[in-house]
mmCIF file of C-alpha atoms and ligand atoms in Angstrom:
data_model
loop_
_atom_site.group_PDB
_atom_site.id
_atom_site.type_symbol
_atom_site.label_atom_id
_atom_site.label_comp_id
_atom_site.label_asym_id
_atom_site.label_seq_id
_atom_site.Cartn_x
_atom_site.Cartn_y
_atom_site.Cartn_z
ATOM 1 C CA UNK A 1 120.739 102.715 102.147
ATOM 2 C CA UNK A 2 121.643 104.181 105.834
ATOM 3 C CA UNK A 3 118.919 105.246 107.309
ATOM 4 C CA UNK A 4 120.421 109.025 108.935
ATOM 5 C CA UNK A 5 118.022 109.212 112.034
ATOM 6 C CA UNK A 6 117.295 112.401 114.981
ATOM 7 C CA UNK A 7 117.060 112.535 118.099
ATOM 8 C CA UNK A 8 114.725 114.392 120.375
ATOM 9 C CA UNK A 9 115.299 113.786 124.116
ATOM 10 C CA UNK A 10 118.396 112.465 124.797
ATOM 11 C CA UNK A 11 118.278 111.706 128.243
ATOM 12 C CA UNK A 12 118.046 107.921 130.111
ATOM 13 C CA UNK A 13 116.911 106.112 127.187
ATOM 14 C CA UNK A 14 117.401 108.196 124.267
ATOM 15 C CA UNK A 15 120.824 108.186 125.057
ATOM 16 C CA UNK A 16 120.035 103.846 124.888
ATOM 17 C CA UNK A 17 119.105 104.368 121.840
ATOM 18 C CA UNK A 18 121.317 106.062 120.486
ATOM 19 C CA UNK A 19 124.257 103.906 120.834
ATOM 20 C CA UNK A 20 122.505 101.641 119.747
ATOM 21 C CA UNK A 21 121.370 102.628 116.797
ATOM 22 C CA UNK A 22 125.147 104.421 115.957
ATOM 23 C CA UNK A 23 127.079 101.908 116.810
ATOM 24 C CA UNK A 24 125.774 98.288 116.964
ATOM 25 C CA UNK A 25 123.186 97.815 115.178
ATOM 26 C CA UNK A 26 122.689 98.019 111.356
ATOM 27 C CA UNK A 27 122.479 100.358 108.708
ATOM 28 C CA UNK A 28 121.790 103.633 110.673
ATOM 29 C CA UNK A 29 123.508 106.437 111.739
ATOM 30 C CA UNK A 30 122.332 108.930 114.356
ATOM 31 C CA UNK A 31 122.639 112.781 112.492
ATOM 32 C CA UNK A 32 120.994 115.129 114.432
ATOM 33 C CA UNK A 33 120.205 115.453 118.421
ATOM 34 C CA UNK A 34 118.584 118.230 119.966
ATOM 35 C CA UNK A 35 117.003 118.257 124.356
ATOM 36 C CA UNK A 36 115.925 121.562 126.330
ATOM 37 C CA UNK A 37 119.285 120.762 128.276
ATOM 38 C CA UNK A 38 121.450 121.574 125.080
ATOM 39 C CA UNK A 39 124.526 121.282 126.941
ATOM 40 C CA UNK A 40 123.893 117.521 128.366
ATOM 41 C CA UNK A 41 123.120 117.254 124.470
ATOM 42 C CA UNK A 42 126.304 118.560 123.124
ATOM 43 C CA UNK A 43 128.517 117.425 126.226
ATOM 44 C CA UNK A 44 127.061 113.279 124.943
ATOM 45 C CA UNK A 45 127.481 113.626 121.580
ATOM 46 C CA UNK A 46 131.289 114.209 121.674
ATOM 47 C CA UNK A 47 131.631 112.211 124.906
ATOM 48 C CA UNK A 48 129.952 108.610 123.056
ATOM 49 C CA UNK A 49 131.901 109.387 119.825
ATOM 50 C CA UNK A 50 127.982 109.244 118.203
ATOM 51 C CA UNK A 51 129.546 113.629 117.450
ATOM 52 C CA UNK A 52 126.375 114.713 115.859
ATOM 53 C CA UNK A 53 124.903 117.854 115.184
ATOM 54 C CA UNK A 54 123.841 118.977 118.328
ATOM 55 C CA UNK A 55 120.415 121.359 116.453
ATOM 56 C CA UNK A 56 118.427 123.731 119.463
ATOM 57 C CA UNK A 57 114.620 122.870 119.239
ATOM 58 C CA UNK A 58 113.421 119.819 117.819
ATOM 59 C CA UNK A 59 111.917 121.094 115.469
ATOM 60 C CA UNK A 60 115.156 121.984 113.683
ATOM 61 C CA UNK A 61 115.667 117.813 113.580
ATOM 62 C CA UNK A 62 112.559 117.141 112.278
ATOM 63 C CA UNK A 63 113.508 119.827 109.685
ATOM 64 C CA UNK A 64 116.921 118.675 109.380
ATOM 65 C CA UNK A 65 117.385 117.722 105.427
ATOM 66 C CA UNK A 66 120.022 114.927 105.652
ATOM 67 C CA UNK A 67 116.878 113.798 108.644
ATOM 68 C CA UNK A 68 115.403 110.478 107.144
ATOM 69 C CA UNK A 69 113.301 109.257 110.327
ATOM 70 C CA UNK A 70 112.676 110.721 114.019
ATOM 71 C CA UNK A 71 112.907 108.930 117.444
ATOM 72 C CA UNK A 72 111.407 110.591 120.179
ATOM 73 C CA UNK A 73 112.810 109.659 123.247
ATOM 74 C CA UNK A 74 111.822 113.553 125.532
ATOM 75 C CA UNK A 75 109.433 113.750 128.470
ATOM 76 C CA UNK A 76 106.198 112.133 127.841
ATOM 77 C CA UNK A 77 103.602 115.250 127.179
ATOM 78 C CA UNK A 78 106.015 116.207 124.907
ATOM 79 C CA UNK A 79 104.970 113.205 122.918
ATOM 80 C CA UNK A 80 101.943 114.842 121.261
ATOM 81 C CA UNK A 81 103.736 117.569 119.723
ATOM 82 C CA UNK A 82 105.847 115.980 118.259
ATOM 83 C CA UNK A 83 105.447 113.427 116.865
ATOM 84 C CA UNK A 84 102.702 115.066 114.914
ATOM 85 C CA UNK A 85 105.512 117.359 113.696
ATOM 86 C CA UNK A 86 106.398 114.546 112.221
ATOM 87 C CA UNK A 87 103.499 112.980 110.237
ATOM 88 C CA UNK A 88 103.256 116.839 108.870
ATOM 89 C CA UNK A 89 107.063 116.772 107.265
ATOM 90 C CA UNK A 90 106.413 113.427 106.369
ATOM 91 C CA UNK A 91 109.445 111.311 108.369
ATOM 92 C CA UNK A 92 108.929 108.072 109.948
ATOM 93 C CA UNK A 93 108.142 108.156 113.695
ATOM 94 C CA UNK A 94 109.013 105.975 116.326
ATOM 95 C CA UNK A 95 107.825 106.519 120.065
ATOM 96 C CA UNK A 96 108.929 105.898 123.288
ATOM 97 C CA UNK A 97 105.786 105.066 125.020
ATOM 98 C CA UNK A 98 103.606 106.875 125.834
ATOM 99 C CA UNK A 99 102.544 107.824 122.400
ATOM 100 C CA UNK A 100 100.619 110.598 124.336
ATOM 101 C CA UNK A 101 99.287 111.266 128.130
ATOM 102 C CA UNK A 102 95.964 112.260 127.038
ATOM 103 C CA UNK A 103 93.679 109.452 124.719
ATOM 104 C CA UNK A 104 92.800 112.561 123.199
ATOM 105 C CA UNK A 105 96.131 113.648 121.936
ATOM 106 C CA UNK A 106 96.646 110.160 120.935
ATOM 107 C CA UNK A 107 93.690 109.834 118.395
ATOM 108 C CA UNK A 108 94.765 114.015 117.210
ATOM 109 C CA UNK A 109 97.848 111.591 115.918
ATOM 110 C CA UNK A 110 95.994 108.863 115.189
ATOM 111 C CA UNK A 111 93.627 111.166 112.597
ATOM 112 C CA UNK A 112 96.571 112.864 110.804
ATOM 113 C CA UNK A 113 98.648 110.314 109.976
ATOM 114 C CA UNK A 114 95.434 108.741 108.317
ATOM 115 C CA UNK A 115 95.229 111.832 107.214
ATOM 116 C CA UNK A 116 98.718 111.613 105.830
ATOM 117 C CA UNK A 117 97.650 108.584 104.162
ATOM 118 C CA UNK A 118 100.676 106.309 105.157
ATOM 119 C CA UNK A 119 101.447 104.904 107.791
ATOM 120 C CA UNK A 120 104.506 106.791 109.968
ATOM 121 C CA UNK A 121 105.091 106.137 113.532
ATOM 122 C CA UNK A 122 105.834 102.860 115.498
ATOM 123 C CA UNK A 123 105.489 102.943 119.871
ATOM 124 C CA UNK A 124 108.293 102.349 122.212
ATOM 125 C CA UNK A 125 106.264 98.884 123.311
ATOM 126 C CA UNK A 126 109.476 96.546 123.556
ATOM 127 C CA UNK A 127 107.634 93.650 125.374
ATOM 128 C CA UNK A 128 106.196 92.389 121.954
ATOM 129 C CA UNK A 129 110.405 92.806 121.222
ATOM 130 C CA UNK A 130 110.962 90.447 124.203
ATOM 131 C CA UNK A 131 112.192 86.445 123.364
ATOM 132 C CA UNK A 132 110.415 85.771 127.003
ATOM 133 C CA UNK A 133 107.173 86.952 125.870
ATOM 134 C CA UNK A 134 107.713 86.126 121.878
ATOM 135 C CA UNK A 135 108.089 82.185 123.602
ATOM 136 C CA UNK A 136 104.916 83.243 125.973
ATOM 137 C CA UNK A 137 102.470 83.858 122.808
ATOM 138 C CA UNK A 138 103.368 80.893 120.950
ATOM 139 C CA UNK A 139 102.889 78.451 124.032
ATOM 140 C CA UNK A 140 98.998 80.586 123.462
ATOM 141 C CA UNK A 141 98.763 81.363 120.027
ATOM 142 C CA UNK A 142 99.521 76.975 119.322
ATOM 143 C CA UNK A 143 96.766 76.140 122.680
ATOM 144 C CA UNK A 144 99.603 74.535 124.200
ATOM 145 C CA UNK A 145 96.832 74.684 127.755
ATOM 146 C CA UNK A 146 93.470 75.898 126.038
ATOM 147 C CA UNK A 147 92.475 79.154 126.203
ATOM 148 C CA UNK A 148 92.941 81.438 128.745
ATOM 149 C CA UNK A 149 90.882 82.850 131.776
ATOM 150 C CA UNK A 150 92.984 83.994 133.730
ATOM 151 C CA UNK A 151 96.294 86.242 134.172
ATOM 152 C CA UNK A 152 98.463 86.634 137.992
ATOM 153 C CA UNK A 153 101.091 89.509 136.557
ATOM 154 C CA UNK A 154 103.486 91.633 138.468
ATOM 155 C CA UNK A 155 105.293 95.039 137.750
ATOM 156 C CA UNK A 156 107.761 95.675 140.187
ATOM 157 C CA UNK A 157 110.233 98.212 139.908
ATOM 158 C CA UNK A 158 113.544 98.261 142.658
ATOM 159 C CA UNK A 159 112.922 102.552 144.163
ATOM 160 C CA UNK A 160 111.896 105.368 141.623
ATOM 161 C CA UNK A 161 112.619 109.232 142.247
ATOM 162 C CA UNK A 162 110.665 111.754 143.582
ATOM 163 C CA UNK A 163 109.558 112.904 139.805
ATOM 164 C CA UNK A 164 107.669 110.217 139.137
ATOM 165 C CA UNK A 165 104.843 110.829 141.188
ATOM 166 C CA UNK A 166 101.053 110.093 141.000
ATOM 167 C CA UNK A 167 99.235 107.843 137.909
ATOM 168 C CA UNK A 168 102.847 107.355 136.264
ATOM 169 C CA UNK A 169 102.170 104.029 138.411
ATOM 170 C CA UNK A 170 99.555 103.591 135.173
ATOM 171 C CA UNK A 171 100.400 105.893 132.002
ATOM 172 C CA UNK A 172 104.836 105.320 132.778
ATOM 173 C CA UNK A 173 104.499 101.929 133.948
ATOM 174 C CA UNK A 174 101.425 99.916 133.501
ATOM 175 C CA UNK A 175 100.931 100.810 129.956
ATOM 176 C CA UNK A 176 103.248 98.673 129.161
ATOM 177 C CA UNK A 177 100.949 95.568 130.636
ATOM 178 C CA UNK A 178 98.674 97.184 129.099
ATOM 179 C CA UNK A 179 100.055 97.112 125.522
ATOM 180 C CA UNK A 180 101.531 93.187 125.776
ATOM 181 C CA UNK A 181 98.418 92.077 127.448
ATOM 182 C CA UNK A 182 96.149 92.946 123.890
ATOM 183 C CA UNK A 183 99.441 91.049 122.199
ATOM 184 C CA UNK A 184 99.516 88.268 123.691
ATOM 185 C CA UNK A 185 95.770 87.263 124.175
ATOM 186 C CA UNK A 186 94.255 88.984 120.956
ATOM 187 C CA UNK A 187 92.561 90.762 122.567
ATOM 188 C CA UNK A 188 90.768 94.060 123.840
ATOM 189 C CA UNK A 189 89.706 95.858 127.240
ATOM 190 C CA UNK A 190 86.095 95.722 128.404
ATOM 191 C CA UNK A 191 86.363 96.816 131.610
ATOM 192 C CA UNK A 192 88.900 98.208 134.679
ATOM 193 C CA UNK A 193 88.810 98.296 138.607
ATOM 194 C CA UNK A 194 91.912 99.851 140.299
ATOM 195 C CA UNK A 195 92.709 98.954 144.933
ATOM 196 C CA UNK A 196 94.762 100.604 146.769
ATOM 197 C CA UNK A 197 95.401 98.844 149.232
ATOM 198 C CA UNK A 198 97.713 99.229 152.766
ATOM 199 C CA UNK A 199 100.459 101.535 151.684
ATOM 200 C CA UNK A 200 104.665 100.245 151.050
ATOM 201 C CA UNK A 201 106.501 103.068 153.949
ATOM 202 C CA UNK A 202 109.283 102.885 151.278
ATOM 203 C CA UNK A 203 107.322 104.990 148.858
ATOM 204 C CA UNK A 204 107.928 108.944 148.431
ATOM 205 C CA UNK A 205 104.644 110.896 150.039
ATOM 206 C CA UNK A 206 103.441 111.106 146.225
ATOM 207 C CA UNK A 207 102.930 107.581 145.462
ATOM 208 C CA UNK A 208 100.366 104.767 146.685
ATOM 209 C CA UNK A 209 101.993 101.717 146.149
ATOM 210 C CA UNK A 210 101.814 98.812 145.391
ATOM 211 C CA UNK A 211 98.054 99.272 143.780
ATOM 212 C CA UNK A 212 96.561 96.063 141.953
ATOM 213 C CA UNK A 213 94.890 96.497 138.149
ATOM 214 C CA UNK A 214 91.926 94.046 137.669
ATOM 215 C CA UNK A 215 91.230 94.066 133.670
ATOM 216 C CA UNK A 216 87.959 92.496 131.372
ATOM 217 C CA UNK A 217 88.997 91.492 128.079
ATOM 218 C CA UNK A 218 86.263 90.874 124.952
ATOM 219 C CA UNK A 219 86.567 87.295 125.273
ATOM 220 C CA UNK A 220 86.413 86.941 128.801
ATOM 221 C CA UNK A 221 89.919 86.294 130.204
ATOM 222 C CA UNK A 222 90.635 87.915 133.943
ATOM 223 C CA UNK A 223 93.982 90.022 134.192
ATOM 224 C CA UNK A 224 94.957 91.257 137.835
ATOM 225 C CA UNK A 225 98.690 92.403 138.319
ATOM 226 C CA UNK A 226 100.294 94.330 140.971
ATOM 227 C CA UNK A 227 102.389 97.300 140.279
ATOM 228 C CA UNK A 228 104.838 98.268 142.628
ATOM 229 C CA UNK A 229 107.313 100.198 141.863
ATOM 230 C CA UNK A 230 109.080 100.873 145.383
ATOM 231 C CA UNK A 231 109.910 96.843 145.835
ATOM 232 C CA UNK A 232 113.406 97.352 146.574
ATOM 233 C CA UNK A 233 114.511 93.591 146.275
ATOM 234 C CA UNK A 234 114.692 93.296 141.853
ATOM 235 C CA UNK A 235 113.056 95.177 139.003
ATOM 236 C CA UNK A 236 111.076 92.255 138.358
ATOM 237 C CA UNK A 237 108.096 91.036 135.352
ATOM 238 C CA UNK A 238 105.802 87.990 135.824
ATOM 239 C CA UNK A 239 103.538 86.962 133.651
ATOM 240 C CA UNK A 240 101.467 84.029 134.551
ATOM 241 C CA UNK A 241 98.159 82.965 131.538
ATOM 242 C CA UNK A 242 96.048 80.570 133.205
ATOM 243 C CA UNK A 243 94.499 78.497 130.683
ATOM 244 C CA UNK A 244 92.069 75.243 130.213
ATOM 245 C CA UNK A 245 94.230 72.820 131.056
ATOM 246 C CA UNK A 246 97.729 74.553 132.678
ATOM 247 C CA UNK A 247 99.331 77.718 133.567
ATOM 248 C CA UNK A 248 101.700 79.312 130.968
ATOM 249 C CA UNK A 249 104.593 81.288 132.175
ATOM 250 C CA UNK A 250 107.153 84.833 131.379
ATOM 251 C CA UNK A 251 110.103 82.780 131.414
ATOM 252 C CA UNK A 252 112.461 84.846 134.073
ATOM 253 C CA UNK A 253 115.479 86.173 132.327
ATOM 254 C CA UNK A 254 118.696 83.578 132.493
ATOM 255 C CA UNK A 255 120.546 83.701 136.478
ATOM 256 C CA UNK A 256 123.290 80.924 136.913
ATOM 257 C CA UNK A 257 121.800 79.581 140.196
ATOM 258 C CA UNK A 258 124.741 79.311 142.557
ATOM 259 C CA UNK A 259 124.619 76.834 146.172
ATOM 260 C CA UNK A 260 127.380 78.913 148.057
ATOM 261 C CA UNK A 261 127.212 79.343 151.384
ATOM 262 C CA UNK A 262 124.536 77.536 153.095
ATOM 263 C CA UNK A 263 122.600 78.799 150.276
ATOM 264 C CA UNK A 264 120.640 78.356 146.737
ATOM 265 C CA UNK A 265 119.342 80.367 144.903
ATOM 266 C CA UNK A 266 118.838 82.962 140.876
ATOM 267 C CA UNK A 267 119.713 86.500 140.452
ATOM 268 C CA UNK A 268 116.946 88.960 140.272
ATOM 269 C CA UNK A 269 118.205 92.404 138.123
ATOM 270 C CA UNK A 270 118.030 95.020 139.229
ATOM 271 C CA UNK A 271 117.202 97.355 136.357
ATOM 272 C CA UNK A 272 115.024 98.213 133.039
ATOM 273 C CA UNK A 273 118.192 98.458 131.258
ATOM 274 C CA UNK A 274 119.457 95.499 131.506
ATOM 275 C CA UNK A 275 116.222 93.322 131.752
ATOM 276 C CA UNK A 276 114.377 94.321 128.671
ATOM 277 C CA UNK A 277 118.290 95.103 126.557
ATOM 278 C CA UNK A 278 117.769 92.804 123.780
ATOM 279 C CA UNK A 279 114.554 93.390 123.322
ATOM 280 C CA UNK A 280 115.269 97.327 121.930
ATOM 281 C CA UNK A 281 117.656 95.777 119.664
ATOM 282 C CA UNK A 282 115.503 93.320 118.484
ATOM 283 C CA UNK A 283 112.649 96.578 118.499
ATOM 284 C CA UNK A 284 114.911 98.774 116.653
ATOM 285 C CA UNK A 285 116.841 96.872 114.432
ATOM 286 C CA UNK A 286 113.404 95.724 113.587
ATOM 287 C CA UNK A 287 112.296 99.337 112.930
ATOM 288 C CA UNK A 288 115.270 99.985 110.904
ATOM 289 C CA UNK A 289 114.536 98.066 109.082
ATOM 290 C CA UNK A 290 110.770 98.315 108.268
ATOM 291 C CA UNK A 291 111.265 101.943 107.845
ATOM 292 C CA UNK A 292 113.810 101.894 105.102
ATOM 293 C CA UNK A 293 110.966 99.525 103.395
ATOM 294 C CA UNK A 294 108.835 102.348 104.443
ATOM 295 C CA UNK A 295 106.813 100.421 106.764
ATOM 296 C CA UNK A 296 104.928 100.427 110.298
ATOM 297 C CA UNK A 297 106.113 96.452 111.418
ATOM 298 C CA UNK A 298 105.320 96.692 115.128
ATOM 299 C CA UNK A 299 103.602 98.620 117.664
ATOM 300 C CA UNK A 300 101.561 102.315 115.808
ATOM 301 C CA UNK A 301 99.570 105.017 116.615
ATOM 302 C CA UNK A 302 96.483 103.328 116.713
ATOM 303 C CA UNK A 303 98.443 100.902 119.870
ATOM 304 C CA UNK A 304 99.403 104.369 121.171
ATOM 305 C CA UNK A 305 95.841 105.488 121.560
ATOM 306 C CA UNK A 306 94.081 102.114 122.971
ATOM 307 C CA UNK A 307 96.983 101.936 125.710
ATOM 308 C CA UNK A 308 96.525 105.634 126.016
ATOM 309 C CA UNK A 309 92.056 105.071 125.949
ATOM 310 C CA UNK A 310 92.630 102.617 128.592
ATOM 311 C CA UNK A 311 95.061 104.101 131.220
ATOM 312 C CA UNK A 312 92.706 107.067 131.352
ATOM 313 C CA UNK A 313 89.705 104.056 132.050
ATOM 314 C CA UNK A 314 92.903 102.615 134.661
ATOM 315 C CA UNK A 315 93.099 106.671 136.253
ATOM 316 C CA UNK A 316 89.002 107.424 136.686
ATOM 317 C CA UNK A 317 89.225 104.336 137.782
ATOM 318 C CA UNK A 318 91.073 104.621 140.863
ATOM 319 C CA UNK A 319 89.878 107.820 140.784
ATOM 320 C CA UNK A 320 85.993 106.978 141.691
ATOM 321 C CA UNK A 321 87.622 103.569 143.395
ATOM 322 C CA UNK A 322 84.561 101.799 140.650
ATOM 323 C CA UNK A 323 84.644 98.619 137.861
ATOM 324 C CA UNK A 324 84.246 101.356 134.593
ATOM 325 C CA UNK A 325 83.905 100.522 131.035
ATOM 326 C CA UNK A 326 86.603 100.706 128.770
ATOM 327 C CA UNK A 327 84.732 101.267 124.897
ATOM 328 C CA UNK A 328 86.693 101.501 122.898
ATOM 329 C CA UNK A 329 86.322 102.329 118.884
ATOM 330 C CA UNK A 330 86.737 99.907 116.253
ATOM 331 C CA UNK A 331 90.247 99.667 114.443
ATOM 332 C CA UNK A 332 90.201 101.790 111.395
ATOM 333 C CA UNK A 333 90.521 99.689 108.338
ATOM 334 C CA UNK A 334 93.798 101.580 107.914
ATOM 335 C CA UNK A 335 95.421 100.405 110.924
ATOM 336 C CA UNK A 336 94.135 96.651 109.862
ATOM 337 C CA UNK A 337 96.257 93.601 112.130
ATOM 338 C CA UNK A 338 99.777 92.849 110.646
ATOM 339 C CA UNK A 339 100.045 89.017 110.958
HETATM 340 N N1 LIG B 401 110.746 101.344 127.311
HETATM 341 C C1 LIG B 401 110.455 102.370 127.516
HETATM 342 O O1 LIG B 401 111.347 100.805 128.610
HETATM 343 C C2 LIG B 401 111.321 102.300 128.412
HETATM 344 C C3 LIG B 401 110.607 103.928 128.184
HETATM 345 N N2 LIG B 401 110.975 105.517 128.644
HETATM 346 C C4 LIG B 401 110.450 106.240 128.537
HETATM 347 O O2 LIG B 401 111.158 107.485 127.366
HETATM 348 C C5 LIG B 401 111.002 108.530 127.323
HETATM 349 C C6 LIG B 401 111.647 109.518 128.265
HETATM 350 O O3 LIG B 401 112.418 108.892 129.363
HETATM 351 P P1 LIG B 401 114.187 108.751 130.525
HETATM 352 O O4 LIG B 401 114.906 108.496 129.217
HETATM 353 O O5 LIG B 401 113.727 107.860 131.308
HETATM 354 O O6 LIG B 401 113.398 110.268 130.976
HETATM 355 P P2 LIG B 401 115.038 111.645 130.849
HETATM 356 O O7 LIG B 401 114.720 112.395 131.549
HETATM 357 O O8 LIG B 401 116.269 110.106 131.383
HETATM 358 O O9 LIG B 401 115.158 111.460 129.127
HETATM 359 C C7 LIG B 401 114.576 112.647 128.567
HETATM 360 C C8 LIG B 401 115.428 114.067 128.718
HETATM 361 O O10 LIG B 401 114.177 114.449 127.735
HETATM 362 C C9 LIG B 401 114.323 115.390 127.474
HETATM 363 N N3 LIG B 401 113.835 116.725 127.355
HETATM 364 C C10 LIG B 401 111.982 116.406 128.245
HETATM 365 N N4 LIG B 401 111.523 117.939 127.353
HETATM 366 C C11 LIG B 401 112.218 117.381 125.618
HETATM 367 C C12 LIG B 401 111.730 118.588 124.891
HETATM 368 N N5 LIG B 401 110.058 119.093 124.075
HETATM 369 N N6 LIG B 401 112.539 118.146 123.885
HETATM 370 C C13 LIG B 401 113.793 118.503 123.472
HETATM 371 N N7 LIG B 401 114.263 116.627 125.245
HETATM 372 C C14 LIG B 401 113.164 117.246 126.060
HETATM 373 C C15 LIG B 401 114.852 115.948 129.244
HETATM 374 O O11 LIG B 401 115.780 117.403 129.070
HETATM 375 C C16 LIG B 401 115.569 115.067 129.114
HETATM 376 O O12 LIG B 401 116.980 114.763 128.833
HETATM 377 C C17 LIG B 401 109.644 108.588 128.465
HETATM 378 O O13 LIG B 401 108.718 108.266 127.800
HETATM 379 C C18 LIG B 401 109.923 107.649 129.525
HETATM 380 O O14 LIG B 401 108.229 106.900 129.269
HETATM 381 C C19 LIG B 401 111.872 105.396 130.488
HETATM 382 C C20 LIG B 401 112.430 104.489 130.053
HETATM 383 C C21 LIG B 401 112.066 103.035 129.127
HETATM 384 O O1 LIG B 402 108.743 101.899 131.013
HETATM 385 C C1 LIG B 402 110.192 101.886 131.417
HETATM 386 C C2 LIG B 402 110.028 103.188 132.062
HETATM 387 O O2 LIG B 402 110.063 104.791 132.203
HETATM 388 C C3 LIG B 402 109.031 102.964 134.334
HETATM 389 O O3 LIG B 402 109.250 104.189 134.784
HETATM 390 C C4 LIG B 402 109.174 101.399 134.182
HETATM 391 O O4 LIG B 402 108.523 101.036 135.868
HETATM 392 C C5 LIG B 402 109.122 100.303 133.621
HETATM 393 O O5 LIG B 402 109.004 98.870 134.183
HETATM 394 C C6 LIG B 402 110.573 100.584 132.662
HETATM 395 O O6 LIG B 402 110.092 99.406 131.551
#
């Protein structure tokens, strides 16, 4: 069976996903596209060679009889309504992070999915599919460094656009760490503190950058993460887990060490598209295969909800400059852990 896919949101990552789904991965084709910028979507559909139908609304793509499953890659505020519409239509949906821009909105999606009685939603937390993070998780699960005690992490972007403001450091960027630490540690969060230190002069006026987020988990692990989105030098993701008997670190992306012109060193990527290009491929191939089987095998709506609850607590901790508790309801049996 070839999975016929509708894309909602045809900008940066929507185009990346459309191309990989249609040309690179197995078992899928893109048959319909929607974007509020219909002209741009039409141009993309033609220029890319996908030649999917461009429909004038997200609902039209969801309702199209020849669309089996949806990919939502629109701006975050549009995700809740579009995912709810997919659930109502009974169609599987891959929703790029965040699932919703509020915990309440994410909870509405969880409740709608439970009500529908069938898991349909996967969230685009692709780091779980990254070979480096998977190797790190394997090392931790094997107890190679004993129990995890501390995590030191950094999420660095070289620059962000002017529209990237305020709490997007949390909702758009740190949201990846929020999800991947839970998965790495098989744990959940109990408290958060957010610290705003000295600002870089290289960030635009609407942004306090960098910030530090301190999380505590149920098992007592203490996690510090630097979020620095105007670091200039590169797209640099770091994760060092300090265990009882050693430190396990996220492997650096492969780069040939050079010794030339009286210097030595390796390269640093400058773009998330390249840093995680394989993980997007693995993630979406897994989604295609699971969807054909009628399953959701990746990060689900509950994971998206927990990420939104945690992100909201981070935002409140940043605003109040307090150490705040993170209160998570018990995971419903409907969302029992896979594997
Ligand atoms: N997993 C990852 O590493 C990444 C995830 N993302 C996520 O993907 C989503 C899109 O991000 P980008 O592609 O960077 O943004 P973008 O601005 O490049 O593209 C978003 C597109 O959605 C369209 N759009 C906005 N509202 C819409 C609506 N209501 N209906 C239909 N189309 C709508 C816009 O016209 C635009 O073409 C965001 O949620 C972002 O957080 C983005 C980059 C990387
Ligand atoms: O999701 C992503 C972007 O939306 C976000 O803006 C970046 O900070 C992240 O590194 C990237 O993975």
